[in-house]
Amino acid sequence: MQIDRQMTGEVVVLSLEGELDSRSAPQAQSEIAELVPQDGKIVLDLSGTTYLSSAGLRVMLLTYRQAREAGTRLVLAAVPADVLDVMSATGFLDFFTVSDTVQAGLGVLQR
Amino acid sequence: MRTTSLTERVDAYPTGWISGFAVRPGRALPFGATPVPGGVNFSVYSNHATAIILVLFRRGEREPMAELPIPESFRVGGVYAMVVFGLDVEGTEYGYRADGPFDPVAGHRFDPGRVLADPYARAFGGREVWGVPPDRADPYPYRARLAHDDFDWERDRPLHLPSEDLVIYEMHVRGFTRHPSSDVAAPGTYAGLVEKIPYLRELGVNCVELMPIFEFDEFENSRTDLTSGRALLNYWGYCTVGFFAPKAGYAATGPYGMQVDEFKNLVKQLHRAGIEVMLDVVFNHTAEGNQFGPTISFRGLDNHTYYMLTADGHYQNFSGTGNTVNCNNPVVRGFVLDCLRYWASEYHVDGFRFDLAAILGRAPDGTPLLNPPLIESLAHDPVLRDCKMVAEAWDAAGLYQVGSFPDYCRWSEWNGRYRDVVRRFVKGDPGTVGELATRVVGSPDMYARRGPGASVNFVTAHDGFCLRDLVSYNEKHNEANGEDNRDGESSHDSWNCGREGPTGDREVLALRDRQVRNVLVLLLTSQGVPMLLAGDEIGRTQQGNNNAYCHDDELSWLDWSLVERNSDLLRFVRVLIAFRHAHPGLRGRGSAQGPARDDVVPAVSWHGVRAWTPDWSQQSRLLAVMLRGGSRQPSDCVYVAANAHWEDHELELPAPPATLEWHLVADTAAQAPHDAYEAGSEPHLDDQFRVVIGARSALVLLARRQR
């Protein structure tokens, strides 16, 4: 799992590349935690996420909780179809704002 | 001062190495495999084993990656506990080998050659996708797995609805949305059921009773029906493999190992919709069968403890399935209690329905106990205190305890006698009116002490005919089960209304429609807790099969096109359920024995063709009851009449409470939409003193102010 950080205007865009499972989750979790801004905006780009296990789901949810705590708005973007299905079936999706693309996610945060 | 906790535990470090893994002595409690900082705590018990080996697998690999004998020094009493560090929670499967005597006559069947599943396993691999045939050559086919136990419940908690306010809906998770007509994203799954919650809300039920969802193997005893060539499975699942694990094959996310999260989400979403979750739990037997069945866990861990055995070590068979769980052995009692506490606390489940619960009251030698320790423990357990406990108060060996189940003023029962008399009355049997009267007011002959909430009233359930078939078949038609029509209940008090099975005869069809509604009127206006079988509200048929346990096909699945085709019936049921929720007198809370609180209308009064003059004779086929309830002034007052006679009758009506007048709520002799009226639209009866009840019909009247 590799995490890239980019700034688009005032929005932090984090791109998650690779598999997010119980082996990579702890590291990913602590890296993301450091990159979530205070009172800001963040897009998690999952277009490069090839697999999300239940530990991976928990990283997503923890990030959401952390963002809320920090007063930061968060959007999930470009979620692969099978990951979306898993998040939907387990109810994890209910917590998130989801956009088809990073661009659309930026649009949502602009509003 | 802000308090914080240490970020690490002092016991988060290994004390040694076994088979290449860092370990330390574990903690005996909780039993099972529990993630702890840096590792996993494994705890398993057996009073008769002499040694236990933990066997670890990498997920997806048949052969073990390691076998770790649990050192004698790690044992606490009969509990073997060890922490293993550095395990991948998602990528590890585990089991145990137990050594000990192999002496079947003495009841011991230890075999260290086998890998056994943990009875406390929170999740299982091996049956992730429903209907994929198991690998029969796998020496360890049901693989214990670890599960995350964190879940964001937000503010969810069990709903704690009063028992008598429930309208229960018995359903099969897979069958509810598996049919192609269900139009859900993941048919046949927990997630699919979530998509249908709006339907349940509109229907008005506030409790779903899920047929078994503990891990089982649908291929147990699977075979092919020689006449049709169809595969026959154990579709119902009354055959538990893992008592602490939700069935993975019912989860859309089963292949990803997320059945725990998916089932929790189902409970959370049902609660959000105001619907309780009751689990049908099967503690009377396990999937291990008799000595010829598979050894999965209990037989190999401590056969003598878990099963009722004869003096020479054979399996007792009070369940009709080969073995009988030794429920009143203190160890087994603890296991059952641990299991239910887990579902109540970890999954927020609202209640349990116990399959063949009479077995839970048998002593280790099979004798029925007056004061069964297990049933008493469950009745008084603090974790379970607010859970509904419903007994199917009979077993397969002739013990019938409806009304006499050891209840501790706590247990409810499936009221089998309610079912039997309503069926016989509606089909027109003589000599049923007296008992019917007792049954429709909550069966006080059996439940006066406990109150009407103790009586779960039902006419149909998964066992036996569904409602449409009850009025369409005289005989069961179970040929497709491949047992020459020998299986299934043979005395079912059904009546086909003149033709057996499908017919184009309009009179017969009209009568069947009416008979279905007559049953529903009685069920939904009786005091006690009504239970509907899923699909009965839309006229589902099983083509006369009264034991469809083995059919994973259209025979069992709910056909959602019936919602359109039988929309009149569905509307009728919705109206009656809403009526029930609106009128406390029908639920009998505090009314059945109470004195009249206002004017001269008693809480319960009986009527016939003449008001205040019920006909209790053998040939009587007509009964009317007036129920007054609630604390509202003036009283809530309902009149229900049922005529199982083949002729119309003119009924003299009792006077409603002062200032109120009779209005029509339901008349099963009328054509839809005049068969049921929504709240506020009930027509006023022009004649307040007389009403005609049609042949084989039922009427519901409400006393309210005329607008």
mmCIF file of C-alpha atoms in Angstrom, chain B residues 32 68-69 108 248 278 491 535 537 553 574 630:
data_model
loop_
_atom_site.group_PDB
_atom_site.id
_atom_site.type_symbol
_atom_site.label_atom_id
_atom_site.label_comp_id
_atom_site.label_asym_id
_atom_site.label_seq_id
_atom_site.Cartn_x
_atom_site.Cartn_y
_atom_site.Cartn_z
ATOM 1 C CA GLY B 32 -12.449 -18.711 21.911
ATOM 2 C CA LEU B 68 1.654 -25.627 18.559
ATOM 3 C CA PRO B 69 1.224 -28.058 21.479
ATOM 4 C CA HIS B 108 -15.067 -40.904 24.828
ATOM 5 C CA ALA B 248 -21.087 -16.712 5.757
ATOM 6 C CA MET B 278 -35.277 -12.617 16.967
ATOM 7 C CA SER B 491 -52.261 -34.279 10.551
ATOM 8 C CA GLY B 535 -45.235 -14.605 2.196
ATOM 9 C CA GLU B 537 -49.533 -11.804 3.353
ATOM 10 C CA ASP B 553 -35.548 -23.041 -5.456
ATOM 11 C CA ARG B 574 -51.518 -4.045 6.337
ATOM 12 C CA GLY B 630 -56.641 0.795 27.085
#
